[in-house]
Amino acid sequence: MKLYIPILPAIIVLAAFSNLYSQRAASSELEQVKSECSIEFFKDADLKFSKRNGGETIFWGEIPFRKILADCPDSPFREEIVAKLHIIEEERGARDLILAKYYLEMYWKTGRGLKGAQSRLLSIVRRSPSFSRLDEVRFWLDYISNFPPDEQP
C-alpha cells in the first residue's frame, strides 16, 4: 500500500494540469474561431476567390468559405458566401461534365474511358448537388448503366 501513496498525488497533479491545458486549448480555439469570423478572414477568402483563373485555381476560396459557414453560422456575409460557393459548384460541375463527355467520346472511338466518364459523373452528383445541369448528368449515368455487363465500368 505504501507503493501506491506517492503515485496518487502524481495522478492528481497530472489530472489538474491536463484539465488546465484543455481549458486553455478550448479558449484559444474559441479565440481562433472568433478571429475567423472577422472581416479580415472573409476578405482573405474573397481575395482567393477573385484570383481564380481556371484550372486548379477554380476552387480557390471554397475551403475558407465553407469554414466560415461552419464556424460562423450567423455571419453577415452568409448570403454572399453561399452565392460564391454556388458559382464554384457550377464551375466544377461544368468542368467535370465536359471531361465526362470527353471520356464518353473516347469510349465510342477506342473502347476505353467508360470508367473515367462514370467517375466524373458520380463526382458531380456527390460534390455539386445543386448543379444546374444535373438532369443531363443523370441521363449520362443512366446511359452508362444500361451497357451490357461485360462492358460495365
PDB file of C-alpha atoms in Angstrom:
ATOM      1  CA  MET A   1       0.000   0.000   0.000  1.00  0.00           C
ATOM      2  CA  LYS A   2       2.922   2.338   0.614  1.00  0.00           C
ATOM      3  CA  LEU A   3       3.812   1.911  -3.032  1.00  0.00           C
ATOM      4  CA  TYR A   4       0.529   3.479  -4.204  1.00  0.00           C
ATOM      5  CA  ILE A   5       0.600   6.536  -1.924  1.00  0.00           C
ATOM      6  CA  PRO A   6       3.259   8.515  -3.908  1.00  0.00           C
ATOM      7  CA  ILE A   7       1.556   7.674  -7.183  1.00  0.00           C
ATOM      8  CA  LEU A   8      -1.827   9.085  -6.145  1.00  0.00           C
ATOM      9  CA  PRO A   9      -0.642  12.711  -5.715  1.00  0.00           C
ATOM     10  CA  ALA A  10       1.170  12.484  -9.047  1.00  0.00           C
ATOM     11  CA  ILE A  11      -2.026  11.363 -10.739  1.00  0.00           C
ATOM     12  CA  ILE A  12      -3.970  14.227  -9.147  1.00  0.00           C
ATOM     13  CA  VAL A  13      -1.339  16.750 -10.277  1.00  0.00           C
ATOM     14  CA  LEU A  14      -1.352  15.328 -13.825  1.00  0.00           C
ATOM     15  CA  ALA A  15      -5.145  15.470 -13.942  1.00  0.00           C
ATOM     16  CA  ALA A  16      -5.101  19.107 -12.794  1.00  0.00           C
ATOM     17  CA  PHE A  17      -2.528  20.059 -15.458  1.00  0.00           C
ATOM     18  CA  SER A  18      -4.490  18.141 -18.091  1.00  0.00           C
ATOM     19  CA  ASN A  19      -7.682  19.991 -17.165  1.00  0.00           C
ATOM     20  CA  LEU A  20      -5.867  23.345 -17.198  1.00  0.00           C
ATOM     21  CA  TYR A  21      -4.304  22.582 -20.595  1.00  0.00           C
ATOM     22  CA  SER A  22      -7.636  21.525 -22.110  1.00  0.00           C
ATOM     23  CA  GLN A  23      -9.288  24.730 -20.826  1.00  0.00           C
ATOM     24  CA  ARG A  24      -6.527  26.840 -22.370  1.00  0.00           C
ATOM     25  CA  ALA A  25      -6.744  24.904 -25.630  1.00  0.00           C
ATOM     26  CA  ALA A  26     -10.523  25.367 -25.721  1.00  0.00           C
ATOM     27  CA  SER A  27     -10.218  29.098 -25.038  1.00  0.00           C
ATOM     28  CA  SER A  28      -7.537  29.521 -27.726  1.00  0.00           C
ATOM     29  CA  GLU A  29      -9.726  27.521 -30.116  1.00  0.00           C
ATOM     30  CA  LEU A  30     -12.652  29.829 -29.317  1.00  0.00           C
ATOM     31  CA  GLU A  31     -10.452  32.873 -29.929  1.00  0.00           C
ATOM     32  CA  GLN A  32      -9.361  31.358 -33.251  1.00  0.00           C
ATOM     33  CA  VAL A  33     -12.996  30.815 -34.270  1.00  0.00           C
ATOM     34  CA  LYS A  34     -13.805  34.410 -33.288  1.00  0.00           C
ATOM     35  CA  SER A  35     -10.888  35.664 -35.374  1.00  0.00           C
ATOM     36  CA  GLU A  36     -12.042  33.528 -38.304  1.00  0.00           C
ATOM     37  CA  CYS A  37     -15.443  35.189 -38.093  1.00  0.00           C
ATOM     38  CA  SER A  38     -13.834  38.558 -38.602  1.00  0.00           C
ATOM     39  CA  ILE A  39     -13.995  40.659 -41.745  1.00  0.00           C
ATOM     40  CA  GLU A  40     -10.293  40.003 -42.410  1.00  0.00           C
ATOM     41  CA  PHE A  41     -10.871  36.267 -42.751  1.00  0.00           C
ATOM     42  CA  PHE A  42     -13.738  36.914 -45.151  1.00  0.00           C
ATOM     43  CA  LYS A  43     -11.610  39.362 -47.157  1.00  0.00           C
ATOM     44  CA  ASP A  44      -8.817  36.794 -47.409  1.00  0.00           C
ATOM     45  CA  ALA A  45     -11.218  34.135 -48.699  1.00  0.00           C
ATOM     46  CA  ASP A  46     -12.779  36.641 -51.098  1.00  0.00           C
ATOM     47  CA  LEU A  47      -9.335  37.607 -52.402  1.00  0.00           C
ATOM     48  CA  LYS A  48      -8.548  33.949 -53.118  1.00  0.00           C
ATOM     49  CA  PHE A  49     -11.910  33.629 -54.855  1.00  0.00           C
ATOM     50  CA  SER A  50     -11.240  36.678 -57.031  1.00  0.00           C
ATOM     51  CA  LYS A  51      -7.810  35.368 -58.111  1.00  0.00           C
ATOM     52  CA  ARG A  52      -9.262  32.256 -59.729  1.00  0.00           C
ATOM     53  CA  ASN A  53      -8.399  31.891 -63.394  1.00  0.00           C
ATOM     54  CA  GLY A  54      -9.403  28.353 -64.320  1.00  0.00           C
ATOM     55  CA  GLY A  55      -7.628  25.065 -63.981  1.00  0.00           C
ATOM     56  CA  GLU A  56      -6.845  24.054 -60.421  1.00  0.00           C
ATOM     57  CA  THR A  57      -7.319  27.599 -59.123  1.00  0.00           C
ATOM     58  CA  ILE A  58     -11.035  27.366 -59.938  1.00  0.00           C
ATOM     59  CA  PHE A  59     -11.694  26.071 -56.404  1.00  0.00           C
ATOM     60  CA  TRP A  60      -9.707  28.727 -54.530  1.00  0.00           C
ATOM     61  CA  GLY A  61     -11.771  30.204 -51.778  1.00  0.00           C
ATOM     62  CA  GLU A  62     -14.020  27.184 -51.363  1.00  0.00           C
ATOM     63  CA  ILE A  63     -12.389  25.815 -48.208  1.00  0.00           C
ATOM     64  CA  PRO A  64     -12.243  29.164 -46.357  1.00  0.00           C
ATOM     65  CA  PHE A  65     -15.842  29.941 -47.361  1.00  0.00           C
ATOM     66  CA  ARG A  66     -17.049  26.555 -46.107  1.00  0.00           C
ATOM     67  CA  LYS A  67     -15.089  27.065 -42.887  1.00  0.00           C
ATOM     68  CA  ILE A  68     -16.707  30.464 -42.337  1.00  0.00           C
ATOM     69  CA  LEU A  69     -20.166  28.949 -42.856  1.00  0.00           C
ATOM     70  CA  ALA A  70     -19.413  26.126 -40.422  1.00  0.00           C
ATOM     71  CA  ASP A  71     -17.787  28.256 -37.707  1.00  0.00           C
ATOM     72  CA  CYS A  72     -19.895  31.397 -38.088  1.00  0.00           C
ATOM     73  CA  PRO A  73     -23.457  30.382 -38.977  1.00  0.00           C
ATOM     74  CA  ASP A  74     -24.777  33.872 -38.291  1.00  0.00           C
ATOM     75  CA  SER A  75     -22.108  35.654 -40.330  1.00  0.00           C
ATOM     76  CA  PRO A  76     -23.268  38.879 -42.010  1.00  0.00           C
ATOM     77  CA  PHE A  77     -21.566  37.618 -45.190  1.00  0.00           C
ATOM     78  CA  ARG A  78     -23.566  34.370 -45.315  1.00  0.00           C
ATOM     79  CA  GLU A  79     -25.627  35.198 -48.427  1.00  0.00           C
ATOM     80  CA  GLU A  80     -22.573  36.350 -50.358  1.00  0.00           C
ATOM     81  CA  ILE A  81     -20.608  33.249 -49.334  1.00  0.00           C
ATOM     82  CA  VAL A  82     -23.439  30.912 -50.356  1.00  0.00           C
ATOM     83  CA  ALA A  83     -23.671  32.664 -53.739  1.00  0.00           C
ATOM     84  CA  LYS A  84     -19.931  32.296 -54.337  1.00  0.00           C
ATOM     85  CA  LEU A  85     -19.972  28.649 -53.285  1.00  0.00           C
ATOM     86  CA  HIS A  86     -22.773  28.096 -55.789  1.00  0.00           C
ATOM     87  CA  ILE A  87     -20.585  29.634 -58.511  1.00  0.00           C
ATOM     88  CA  ILE A  88     -17.736  27.301 -57.561  1.00  0.00           C
ATOM     89  CA  GLU A  89     -20.064  24.263 -57.638  1.00  0.00           C
ATOM     90  CA  GLU A  90     -21.398  25.260 -61.058  1.00  0.00           C
ATOM     91  CA  GLU A  91     -17.893  25.686 -62.465  1.00  0.00           C
ATOM     92  CA  ARG A  92     -16.762  22.361 -61.005  1.00  0.00           C
ATOM     93  CA  GLY A  93     -19.835  20.591 -62.332  1.00  0.00           C
ATOM     94  CA  ALA A  94     -19.431  22.096 -65.815  1.00  0.00           C
ATOM     95  CA  ARG A  95     -15.755  21.116 -65.931  1.00  0.00           C
ATOM     96  CA  ASP A  96     -16.468  17.554 -64.784  1.00  0.00           C
ATOM     97  CA  LEU A  97     -19.322  17.222 -67.288  1.00  0.00           C
ATOM     98  CA  ILE A  98     -17.062  18.337 -70.147  1.00  0.00           C
ATOM     99  CA  LEU A  99     -14.474  15.761 -69.072  1.00  0.00           C
ATOM    100  CA  ALA A 100     -17.112  13.031 -68.748  1.00  0.00           C
ATOM    101  CA  LYS A 101     -18.311  13.724 -72.292  1.00  0.00           C
ATOM    102  CA  TYR A 102     -14.702  13.593 -73.490  1.00  0.00           C
ATOM    103  CA  TYR A 103     -14.278  10.177 -71.850  1.00  0.00           C
ATOM    104  CA  LEU A 104     -17.511   9.002 -73.487  1.00  0.00           C
ATOM    105  CA  GLU A 105     -16.245  10.141 -76.895  1.00  0.00           C
ATOM    106  CA  MET A 106     -13.016   8.264 -76.250  1.00  0.00           C
ATOM    107  CA  TYR A 107     -15.062   5.191 -75.351  1.00  0.00           C
ATOM    108  CA  TRP A 108     -17.048   5.395 -78.581  1.00  0.00           C
ATOM    109  CA  LYS A 109     -13.842   5.767 -80.619  1.00  0.00           C
ATOM    110  CA  THR A 110     -11.456   3.413 -78.812  1.00  0.00           C
ATOM    111  CA  GLY A 111     -13.498   1.346 -76.385  1.00  0.00           C
ATOM    112  CA  ARG A 112     -11.734   2.959 -73.383  1.00  0.00           C
ATOM    113  CA  GLY A 113     -12.778   5.699 -70.999  1.00  0.00           C
ATOM    114  CA  LEU A 114     -16.127   4.488 -69.698  1.00  0.00           C
ATOM    115  CA  LYS A 115     -14.855   4.237 -66.115  1.00  0.00           C
ATOM    116  CA  GLY A 116     -13.477   7.796 -66.307  1.00  0.00           C
ATOM    117  CA  ALA A 117     -16.811   9.115 -67.552  1.00  0.00           C
ATOM    118  CA  GLN A 118     -18.701   7.343 -64.812  1.00  0.00           C
ATOM    119  CA  SER A 119     -16.272   8.608 -62.164  1.00  0.00           C
ATOM    120  CA  ARG A 120     -16.658  12.239 -63.297  1.00  0.00           C
ATOM    121  CA  LEU A 121     -20.439  11.986 -63.421  1.00  0.00           C
ATOM    122  CA  LEU A 122     -20.637  10.459 -59.948  1.00  0.00           C
ATOM    123  CA  SER A 123     -18.317  13.188 -58.698  1.00  0.00           C
ATOM    124  CA  ILE A 124     -20.795  15.803 -59.917  1.00  0.00           C
ATOM    125  CA  VAL A 125     -23.684  14.091 -58.138  1.00  0.00           C
ATOM    126  CA  ARG A 126     -21.696  13.857 -54.882  1.00  0.00           C
ATOM    127  CA  ARG A 127     -19.904  17.201 -54.810  1.00  0.00           C
ATOM    128  CA  SER A 128     -22.286  19.540 -56.664  1.00  0.00           C
ATOM    129  CA  PRO A 129     -25.835  18.507 -55.747  1.00  0.00           C
ATOM    130  CA  SER A 130     -27.225  21.885 -56.837  1.00  0.00           C
ATOM    131  CA  PHE A 131     -25.600  21.753 -60.283  1.00  0.00           C
ATOM    132  CA  SER A 132     -27.989  23.269 -62.842  1.00  0.00           C
ATOM    133  CA  ARG A 133     -27.435  20.510 -65.421  1.00  0.00           C
ATOM    134  CA  LEU A 134     -27.904  17.607 -63.028  1.00  0.00           C
ATOM    135  CA  ASP A 135     -30.617  16.131 -65.256  1.00  0.00           C
ATOM    136  CA  GLU A 136     -28.048  15.754 -68.052  1.00  0.00           C
ATOM    137  CA  VAL A 137     -25.610  14.142 -65.606  1.00  0.00           C
ATOM    138  CA  ARG A 138     -28.256  11.632 -64.541  1.00  0.00           C
ATOM    139  CA  PHE A 139     -29.079  10.920 -68.187  1.00  0.00           C
ATOM    140  CA  TRP A 140     -25.448  10.013 -68.913  1.00  0.00           C
ATOM    141  CA  LEU A 141     -25.201   7.914 -65.752  1.00  0.00           C
ATOM    142  CA  ASP A 142     -28.311   6.020 -66.816  1.00  0.00           C
ATOM    143  CA  TYR A 143     -26.867   5.631 -70.308  1.00  0.00           C
ATOM    144  CA  ILE A 144     -23.688   4.097 -68.875  1.00  0.00           C
ATOM    145  CA  SER A 145     -25.616   1.811 -66.519  1.00  0.00           C
ATOM    146  CA  ASN A 146     -27.532   0.316 -69.472  1.00  0.00           C
ATOM    147  CA  PHE A 147     -24.405  -1.137 -71.090  1.00  0.00           C
ATOM    148  CA  PRO A 148     -24.152  -4.941 -71.148  1.00  0.00           C
ATOM    149  CA  PRO A 149     -22.468  -6.390 -68.025  1.00  0.00           C
ATOM    150  CA  ASP A 150     -19.224  -7.200 -69.861  1.00  0.00           C
ATOM    151  CA  GLU A 151     -18.874  -3.540 -70.878  1.00  0.00           C
ATOM    152  CA  GLN A 152     -19.773  -2.072 -67.485  1.00  0.00           C
ATOM    153  CA  PRO A 153     -17.029   0.048 -65.932  1.00  0.00           C
TER     154      PRO A 153
END
